[in-house]
PDB file of C-alpha atoms in Angstrom:
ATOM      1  CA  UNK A1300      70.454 110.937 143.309  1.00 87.00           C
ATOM      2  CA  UNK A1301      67.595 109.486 141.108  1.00 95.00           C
ATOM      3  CA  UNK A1302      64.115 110.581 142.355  1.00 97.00           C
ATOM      4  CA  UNK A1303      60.774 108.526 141.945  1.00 98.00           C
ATOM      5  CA  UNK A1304      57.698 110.941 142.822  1.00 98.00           C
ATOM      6  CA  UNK A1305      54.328 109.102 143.542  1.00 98.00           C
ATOM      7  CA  UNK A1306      50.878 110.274 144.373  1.00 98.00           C
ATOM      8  CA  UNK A1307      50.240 109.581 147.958  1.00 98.00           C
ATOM      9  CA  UNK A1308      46.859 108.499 147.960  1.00 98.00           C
ATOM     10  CA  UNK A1309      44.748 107.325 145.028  1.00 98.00           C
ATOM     11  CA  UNK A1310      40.701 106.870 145.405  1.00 98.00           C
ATOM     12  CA  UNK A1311      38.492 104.139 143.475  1.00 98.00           C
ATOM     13  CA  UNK A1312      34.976 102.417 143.530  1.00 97.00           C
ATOM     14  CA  UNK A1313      34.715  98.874 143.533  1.00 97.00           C
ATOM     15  CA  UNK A1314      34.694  97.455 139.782  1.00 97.00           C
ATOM     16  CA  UNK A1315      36.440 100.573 138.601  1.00 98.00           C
ATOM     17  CA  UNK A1316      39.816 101.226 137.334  1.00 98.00           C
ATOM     18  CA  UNK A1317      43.041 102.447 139.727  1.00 98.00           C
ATOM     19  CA  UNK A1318      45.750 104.310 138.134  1.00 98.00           C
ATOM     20  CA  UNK A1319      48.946 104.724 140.059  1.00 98.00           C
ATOM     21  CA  UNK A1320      51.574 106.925 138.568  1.00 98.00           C
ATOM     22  CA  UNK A1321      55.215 107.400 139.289  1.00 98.00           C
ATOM     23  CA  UNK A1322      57.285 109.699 138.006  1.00 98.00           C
ATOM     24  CA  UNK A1323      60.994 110.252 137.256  1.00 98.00           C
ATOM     25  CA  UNK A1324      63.954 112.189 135.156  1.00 97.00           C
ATOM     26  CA  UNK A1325      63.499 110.201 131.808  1.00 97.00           C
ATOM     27  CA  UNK A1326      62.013 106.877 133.468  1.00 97.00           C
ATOM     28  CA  UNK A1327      61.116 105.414 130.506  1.00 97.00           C
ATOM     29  CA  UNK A1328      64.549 104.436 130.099  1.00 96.00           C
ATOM     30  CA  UNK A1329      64.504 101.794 133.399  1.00 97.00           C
ATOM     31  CA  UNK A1330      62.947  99.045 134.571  1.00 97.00           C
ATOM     32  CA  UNK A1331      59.894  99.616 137.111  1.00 98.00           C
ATOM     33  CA  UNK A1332      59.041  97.570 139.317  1.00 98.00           C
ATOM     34  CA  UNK A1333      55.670  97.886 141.518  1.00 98.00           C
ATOM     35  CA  UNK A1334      54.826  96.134 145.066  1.00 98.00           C
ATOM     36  CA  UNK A1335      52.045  95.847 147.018  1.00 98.00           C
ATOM     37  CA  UNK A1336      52.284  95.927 150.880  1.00 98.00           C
ATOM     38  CA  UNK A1337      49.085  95.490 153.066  1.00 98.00           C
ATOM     39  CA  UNK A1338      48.599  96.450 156.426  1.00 96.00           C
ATOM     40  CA  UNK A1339      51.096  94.323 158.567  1.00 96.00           C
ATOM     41  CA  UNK A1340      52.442  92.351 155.354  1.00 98.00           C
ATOM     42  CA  UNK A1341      55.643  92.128 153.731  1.00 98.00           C
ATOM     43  CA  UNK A1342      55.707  93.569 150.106  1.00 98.00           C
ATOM     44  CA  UNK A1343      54.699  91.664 146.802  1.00 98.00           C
ATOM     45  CA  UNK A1344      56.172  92.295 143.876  1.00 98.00           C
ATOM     46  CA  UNK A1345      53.027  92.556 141.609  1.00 98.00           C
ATOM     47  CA  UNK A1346      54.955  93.793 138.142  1.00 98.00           C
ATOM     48  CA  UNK A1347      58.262  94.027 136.786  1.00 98.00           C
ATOM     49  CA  UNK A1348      60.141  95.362 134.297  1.00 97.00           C
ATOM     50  CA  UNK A1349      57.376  97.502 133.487  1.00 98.00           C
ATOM     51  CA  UNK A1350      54.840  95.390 132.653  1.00 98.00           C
ATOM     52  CA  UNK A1351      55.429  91.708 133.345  1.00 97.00           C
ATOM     53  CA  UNK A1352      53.496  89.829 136.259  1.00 98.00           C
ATOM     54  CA  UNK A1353      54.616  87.343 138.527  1.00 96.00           C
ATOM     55  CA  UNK A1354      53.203  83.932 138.613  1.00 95.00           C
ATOM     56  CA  UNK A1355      50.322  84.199 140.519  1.00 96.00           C
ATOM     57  CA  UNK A1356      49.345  87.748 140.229  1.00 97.00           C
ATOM     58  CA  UNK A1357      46.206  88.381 138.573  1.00 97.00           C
ATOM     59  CA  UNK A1358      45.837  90.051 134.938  1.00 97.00           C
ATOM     60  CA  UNK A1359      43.960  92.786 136.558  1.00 98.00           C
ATOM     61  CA  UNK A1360      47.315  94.183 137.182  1.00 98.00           C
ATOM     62  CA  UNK A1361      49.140  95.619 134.406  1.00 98.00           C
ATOM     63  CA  UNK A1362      51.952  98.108 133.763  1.00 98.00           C
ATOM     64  CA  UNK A1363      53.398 100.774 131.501  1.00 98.00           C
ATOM     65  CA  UNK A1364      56.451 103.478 131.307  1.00 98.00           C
ATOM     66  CA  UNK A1365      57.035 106.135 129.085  1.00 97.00           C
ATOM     67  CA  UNK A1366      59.077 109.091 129.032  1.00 97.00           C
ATOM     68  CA  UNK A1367      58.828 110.819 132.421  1.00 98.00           C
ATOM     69  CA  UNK A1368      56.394 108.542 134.203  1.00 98.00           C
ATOM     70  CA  UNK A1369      55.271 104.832 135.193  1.00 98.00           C
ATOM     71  CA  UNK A1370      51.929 103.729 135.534  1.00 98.00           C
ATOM     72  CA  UNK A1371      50.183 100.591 137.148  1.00 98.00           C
ATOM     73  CA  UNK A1372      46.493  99.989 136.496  1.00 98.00           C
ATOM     74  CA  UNK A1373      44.608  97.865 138.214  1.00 98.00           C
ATOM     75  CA  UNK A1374      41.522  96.967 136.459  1.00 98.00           C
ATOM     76  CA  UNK A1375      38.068  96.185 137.827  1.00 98.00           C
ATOM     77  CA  UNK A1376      39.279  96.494 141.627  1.00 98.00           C
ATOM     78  CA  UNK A1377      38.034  94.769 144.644  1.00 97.00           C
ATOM     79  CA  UNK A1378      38.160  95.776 148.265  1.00 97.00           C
ATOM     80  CA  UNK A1379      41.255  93.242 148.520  1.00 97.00           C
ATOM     81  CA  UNK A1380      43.767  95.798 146.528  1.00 98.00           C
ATOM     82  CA  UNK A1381      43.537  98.012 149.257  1.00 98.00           C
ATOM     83  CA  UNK A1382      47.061  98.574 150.327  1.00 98.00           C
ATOM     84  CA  UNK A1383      49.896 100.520 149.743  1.00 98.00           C
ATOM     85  CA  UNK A1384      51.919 100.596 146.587  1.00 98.00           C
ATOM     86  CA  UNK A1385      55.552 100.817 145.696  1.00 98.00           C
ATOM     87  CA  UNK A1386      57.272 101.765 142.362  1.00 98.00           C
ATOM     88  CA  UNK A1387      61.374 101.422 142.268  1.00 98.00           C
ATOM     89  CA  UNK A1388      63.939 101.259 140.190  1.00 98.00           C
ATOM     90  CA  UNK A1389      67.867 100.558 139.699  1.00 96.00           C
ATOM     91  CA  UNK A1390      69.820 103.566 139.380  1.00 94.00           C
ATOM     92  CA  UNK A1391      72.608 102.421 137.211  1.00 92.00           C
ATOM     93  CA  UNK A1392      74.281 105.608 137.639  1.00 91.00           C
ATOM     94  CA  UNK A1393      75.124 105.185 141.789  1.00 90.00           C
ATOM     95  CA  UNK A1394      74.494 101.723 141.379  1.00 91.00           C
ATOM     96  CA  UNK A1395      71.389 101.248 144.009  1.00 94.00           C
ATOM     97  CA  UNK A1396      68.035 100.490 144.156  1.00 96.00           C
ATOM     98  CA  UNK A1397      65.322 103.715 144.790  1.00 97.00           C
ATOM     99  CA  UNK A1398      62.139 103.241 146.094  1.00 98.00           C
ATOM    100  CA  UNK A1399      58.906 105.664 145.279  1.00 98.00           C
ATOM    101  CA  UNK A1400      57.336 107.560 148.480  1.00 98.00           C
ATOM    102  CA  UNK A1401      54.165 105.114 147.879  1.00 98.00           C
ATOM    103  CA  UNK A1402      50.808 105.235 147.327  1.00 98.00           C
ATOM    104  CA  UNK A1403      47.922 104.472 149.541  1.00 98.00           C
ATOM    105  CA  UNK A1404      44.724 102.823 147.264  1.00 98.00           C
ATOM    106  CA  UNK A1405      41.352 103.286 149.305  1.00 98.00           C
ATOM    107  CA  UNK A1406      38.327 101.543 147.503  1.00 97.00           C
ATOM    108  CA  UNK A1407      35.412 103.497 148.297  1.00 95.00           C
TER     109      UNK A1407
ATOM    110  CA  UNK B1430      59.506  77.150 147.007  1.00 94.00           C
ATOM    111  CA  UNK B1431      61.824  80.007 147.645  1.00 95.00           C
ATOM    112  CA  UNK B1432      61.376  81.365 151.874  1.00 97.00           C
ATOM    113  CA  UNK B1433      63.319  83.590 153.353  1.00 98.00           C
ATOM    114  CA  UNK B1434      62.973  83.418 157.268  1.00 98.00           C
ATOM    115  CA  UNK B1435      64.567  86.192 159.392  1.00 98.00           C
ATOM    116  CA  UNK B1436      65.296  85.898 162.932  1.00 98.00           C
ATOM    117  CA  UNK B1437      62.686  87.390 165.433  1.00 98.00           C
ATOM    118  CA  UNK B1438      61.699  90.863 166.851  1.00 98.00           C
ATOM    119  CA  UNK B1439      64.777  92.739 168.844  1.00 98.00           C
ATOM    120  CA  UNK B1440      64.480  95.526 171.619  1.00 98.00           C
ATOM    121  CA  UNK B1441      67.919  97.398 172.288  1.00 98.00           C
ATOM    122  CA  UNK B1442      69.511 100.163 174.084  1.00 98.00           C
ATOM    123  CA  UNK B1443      71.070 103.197 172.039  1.00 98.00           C
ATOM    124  CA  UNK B1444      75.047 102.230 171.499  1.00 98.00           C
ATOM    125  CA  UNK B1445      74.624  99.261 171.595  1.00 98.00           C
ATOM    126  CA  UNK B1446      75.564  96.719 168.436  1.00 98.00           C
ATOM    127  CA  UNK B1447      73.095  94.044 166.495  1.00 98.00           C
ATOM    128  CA  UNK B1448      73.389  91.388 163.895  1.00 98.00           C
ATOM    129  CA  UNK B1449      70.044  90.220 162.351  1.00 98.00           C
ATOM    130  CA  UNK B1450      69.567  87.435 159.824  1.00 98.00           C
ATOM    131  CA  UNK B1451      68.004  85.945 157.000  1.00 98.00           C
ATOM    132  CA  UNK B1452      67.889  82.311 155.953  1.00 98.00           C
ATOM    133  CA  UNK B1453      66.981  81.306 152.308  1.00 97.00           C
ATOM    134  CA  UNK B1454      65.746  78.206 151.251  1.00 96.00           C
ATOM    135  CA  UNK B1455      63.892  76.436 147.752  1.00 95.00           C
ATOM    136  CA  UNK B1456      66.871  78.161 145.388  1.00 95.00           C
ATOM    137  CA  UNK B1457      70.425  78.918 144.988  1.00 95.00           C
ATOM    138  CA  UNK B1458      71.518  80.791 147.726  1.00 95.00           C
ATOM    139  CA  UNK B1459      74.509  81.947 145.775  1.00 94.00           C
ATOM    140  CA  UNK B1460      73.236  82.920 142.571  1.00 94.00           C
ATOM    141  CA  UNK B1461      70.451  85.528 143.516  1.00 95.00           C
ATOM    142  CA  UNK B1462      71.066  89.053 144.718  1.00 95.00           C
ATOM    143  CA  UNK B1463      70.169  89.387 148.277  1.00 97.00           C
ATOM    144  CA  UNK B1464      69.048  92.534 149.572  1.00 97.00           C
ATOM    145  CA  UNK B1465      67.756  94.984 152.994  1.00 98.00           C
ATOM    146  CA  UNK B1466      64.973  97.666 152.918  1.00 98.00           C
ATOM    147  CA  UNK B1467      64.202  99.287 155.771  1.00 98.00           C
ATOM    148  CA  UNK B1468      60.603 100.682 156.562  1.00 98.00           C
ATOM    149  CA  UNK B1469      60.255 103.199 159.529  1.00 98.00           C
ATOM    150  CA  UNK B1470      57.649 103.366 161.682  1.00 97.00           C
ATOM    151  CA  UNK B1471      54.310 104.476 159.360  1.00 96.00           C
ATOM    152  CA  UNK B1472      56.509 105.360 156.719  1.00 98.00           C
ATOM    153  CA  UNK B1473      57.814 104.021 153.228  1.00 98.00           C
ATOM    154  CA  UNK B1474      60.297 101.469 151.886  1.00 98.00           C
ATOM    155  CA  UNK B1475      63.962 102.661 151.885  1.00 98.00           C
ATOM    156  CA  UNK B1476      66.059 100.762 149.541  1.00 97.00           C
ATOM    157  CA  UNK B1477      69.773 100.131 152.108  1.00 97.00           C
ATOM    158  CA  UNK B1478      71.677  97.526 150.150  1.00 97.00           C
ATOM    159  CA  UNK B1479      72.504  94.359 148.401  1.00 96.00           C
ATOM    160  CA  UNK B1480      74.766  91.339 148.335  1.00 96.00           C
ATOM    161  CA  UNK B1481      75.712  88.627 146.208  1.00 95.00           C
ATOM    162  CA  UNK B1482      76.177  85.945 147.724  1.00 95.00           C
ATOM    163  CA  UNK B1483      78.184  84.111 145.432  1.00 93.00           C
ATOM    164  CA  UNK B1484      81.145  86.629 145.568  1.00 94.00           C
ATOM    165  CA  UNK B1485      80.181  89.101 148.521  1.00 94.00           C
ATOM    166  CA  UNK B1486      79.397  91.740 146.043  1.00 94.00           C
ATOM    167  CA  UNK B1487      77.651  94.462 147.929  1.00 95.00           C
ATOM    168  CA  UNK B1488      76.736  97.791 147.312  1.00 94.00           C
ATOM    169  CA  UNK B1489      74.902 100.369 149.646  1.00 95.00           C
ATOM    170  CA  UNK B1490      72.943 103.428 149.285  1.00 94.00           C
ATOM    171  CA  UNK B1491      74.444 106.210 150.245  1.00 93.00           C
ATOM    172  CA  UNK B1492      71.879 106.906 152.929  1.00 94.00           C
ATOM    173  CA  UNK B1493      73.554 103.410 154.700  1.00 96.00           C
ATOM    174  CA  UNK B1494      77.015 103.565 153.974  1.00 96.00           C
ATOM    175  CA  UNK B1495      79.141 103.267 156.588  1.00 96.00           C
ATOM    176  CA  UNK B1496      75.780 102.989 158.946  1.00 97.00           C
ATOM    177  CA  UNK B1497      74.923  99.214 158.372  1.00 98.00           C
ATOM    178  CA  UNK B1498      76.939  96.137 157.090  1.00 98.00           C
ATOM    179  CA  UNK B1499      75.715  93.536 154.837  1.00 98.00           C
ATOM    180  CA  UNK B1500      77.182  90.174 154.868  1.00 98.00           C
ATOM    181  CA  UNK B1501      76.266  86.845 153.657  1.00 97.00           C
ATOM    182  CA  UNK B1502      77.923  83.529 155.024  1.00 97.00           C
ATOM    183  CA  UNK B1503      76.528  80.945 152.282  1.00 95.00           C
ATOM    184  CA  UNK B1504      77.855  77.928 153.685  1.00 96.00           C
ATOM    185  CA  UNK B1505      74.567  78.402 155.631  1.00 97.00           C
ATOM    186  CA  UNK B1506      72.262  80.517 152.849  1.00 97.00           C
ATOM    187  CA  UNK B1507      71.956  82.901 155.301  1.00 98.00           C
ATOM    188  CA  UNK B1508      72.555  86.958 154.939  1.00 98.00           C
ATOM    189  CA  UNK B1509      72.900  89.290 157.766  1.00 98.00           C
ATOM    190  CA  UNK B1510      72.318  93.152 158.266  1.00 98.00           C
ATOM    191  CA  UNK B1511      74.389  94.735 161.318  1.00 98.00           C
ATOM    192  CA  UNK B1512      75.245  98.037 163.225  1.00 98.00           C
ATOM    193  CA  UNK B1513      77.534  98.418 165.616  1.00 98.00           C
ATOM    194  CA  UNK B1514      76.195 101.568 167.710  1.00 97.00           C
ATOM    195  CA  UNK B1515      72.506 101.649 167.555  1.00 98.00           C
ATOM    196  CA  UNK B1516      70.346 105.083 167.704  1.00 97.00           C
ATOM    197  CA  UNK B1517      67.124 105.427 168.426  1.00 97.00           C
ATOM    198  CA  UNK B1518      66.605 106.394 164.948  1.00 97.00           C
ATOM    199  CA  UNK B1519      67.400 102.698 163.604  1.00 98.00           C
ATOM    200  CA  UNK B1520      63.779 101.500 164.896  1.00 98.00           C
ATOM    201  CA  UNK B1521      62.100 100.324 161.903  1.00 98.00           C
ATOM    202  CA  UNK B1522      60.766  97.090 160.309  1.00 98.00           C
ATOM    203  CA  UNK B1523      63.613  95.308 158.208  1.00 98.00           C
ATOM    204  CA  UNK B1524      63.017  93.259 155.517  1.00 98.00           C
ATOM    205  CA  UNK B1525      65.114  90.926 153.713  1.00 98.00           C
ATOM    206  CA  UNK B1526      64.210  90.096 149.763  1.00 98.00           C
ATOM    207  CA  UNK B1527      66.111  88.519 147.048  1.00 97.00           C
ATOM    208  CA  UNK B1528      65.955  88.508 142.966  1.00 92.00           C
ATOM    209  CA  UNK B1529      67.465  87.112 140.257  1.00 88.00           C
ATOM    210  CA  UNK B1530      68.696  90.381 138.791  1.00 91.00           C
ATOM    211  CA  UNK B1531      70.278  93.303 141.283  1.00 89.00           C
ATOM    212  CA  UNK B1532      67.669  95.339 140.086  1.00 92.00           C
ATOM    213  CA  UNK B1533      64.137  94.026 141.763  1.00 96.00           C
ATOM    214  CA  UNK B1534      62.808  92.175 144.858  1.00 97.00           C
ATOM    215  CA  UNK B1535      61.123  89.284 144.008  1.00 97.00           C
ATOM    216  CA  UNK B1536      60.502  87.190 147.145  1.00 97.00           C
ATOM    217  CA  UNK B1537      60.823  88.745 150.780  1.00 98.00           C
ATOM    218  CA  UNK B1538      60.957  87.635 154.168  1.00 98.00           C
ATOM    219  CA  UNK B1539      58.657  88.233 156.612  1.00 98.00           C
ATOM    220  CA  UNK B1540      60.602  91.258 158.445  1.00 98.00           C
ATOM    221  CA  UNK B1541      61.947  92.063 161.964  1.00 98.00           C
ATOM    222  CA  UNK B1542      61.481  94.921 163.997  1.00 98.00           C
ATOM    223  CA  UNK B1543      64.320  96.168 165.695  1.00 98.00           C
ATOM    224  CA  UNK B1544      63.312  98.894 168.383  1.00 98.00           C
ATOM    225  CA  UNK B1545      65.961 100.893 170.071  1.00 98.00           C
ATOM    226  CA  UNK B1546      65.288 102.591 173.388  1.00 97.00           C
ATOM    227  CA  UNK B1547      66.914 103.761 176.496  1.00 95.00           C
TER     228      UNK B1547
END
């Protein structure tokens, strides 16, 4: 079964910029998809398809996948990203969605 | 404005059987992909299954098969996730979410918590 690896915690200052990587056997092939889940939220879907944002989410977060891994950046971060973050895919070969292991994001 | 509204917090005994829903409203029930993820206690998202609506296409993860059945009556927009022998191991947070493509989540409900214990 497909396999999506992610960091489990990522560290940033205020104003700075968050990188979030997930990786996977030739993931640059699939869609990602990234959510954000705070503390006693549902998820938000903040990107799809690698790159593209939902109405409503702000340009701050971005998206890219290449080869072996996915990355969402989150520029110029405030306190408010804090939360835990979510790449997945569809695995076209069992036909079924895969989720990452998440990522915490603490802003210092 | 697409909602999806789930039906409230349940507390069971081990064996015994659930049903749990999810009502959608603000788009066409039956032509988005409507899905379960399950989230343990302090843990991560685990992708179950899907439906379509429109033709009761469903698939599972392996991890679920056979565990869980996913159903969708859309004469009333509504999708359901159920087991019929509970363990203690099913307490979690479930979420319903739905998308226009099988392959992402775009809108979500706001989750029940199902907590089995003797």
């Amino acid at each position: 079964s497909y396999v999506l690896t992610q960091p489990p915690s990522v560290s940033v200052a205020p104003g700075q910029t968050a990188r979030i990587t997930c990786g996977g056997n030739n993931i640059g092939s699939k869609s990602v998809h990234w959510y954000q889940q705070k503390p006693g939220q549902a998820p938000v879907l903040v990107v799809y398809d690698d790159s593209d944002r939902p109405s409503g989410i702000p340009e701050r977060f971005s998206g890219s996948n290449s080869g072996n891994t996915a990355t969402l950046t989150i520029s110029r971060v405030e306190a408010g990203d804090e939360a835990d973050y979510y790449c997945q895919v569809w695995d076209s070969s069992s036909d079924r969605g895969v989720f990452g292991g998440g990522t915490k994001l603490t802003v210092l | 404005e697409v909602q999806l509204v789930q039906s409230g917090a349940e507390v069971k005994k081990p064996g015994e059987s659930l049903k749990i829903s999810c009502k959608g409203s603000g788009y066409s029930f039956t032509s988005y992909w409507i899905g379960w993820v399950r989230q343990m206690p302090g843990k991560g998202l685990e992708w179950m299954g899907i439906i379509y609506p429109g033709d009761s296409d469903t698939r599972y993860s392996p991890s679920f098969q056979g565990q869980v059945t996913i159903s969708a009556d859309k004469s009333i927009s509504t999708a359901y996730l159920q087991w019929s022998s509970l363990k203690a191991s099913d307490t979690a947070m479930y979420y319903c979410a739905t998308g226009s493509t099988v392959t992402r989540f775009d809108y979500w409900g706001q989750g029940t918590l199902v907590t089995v214990s003797s």
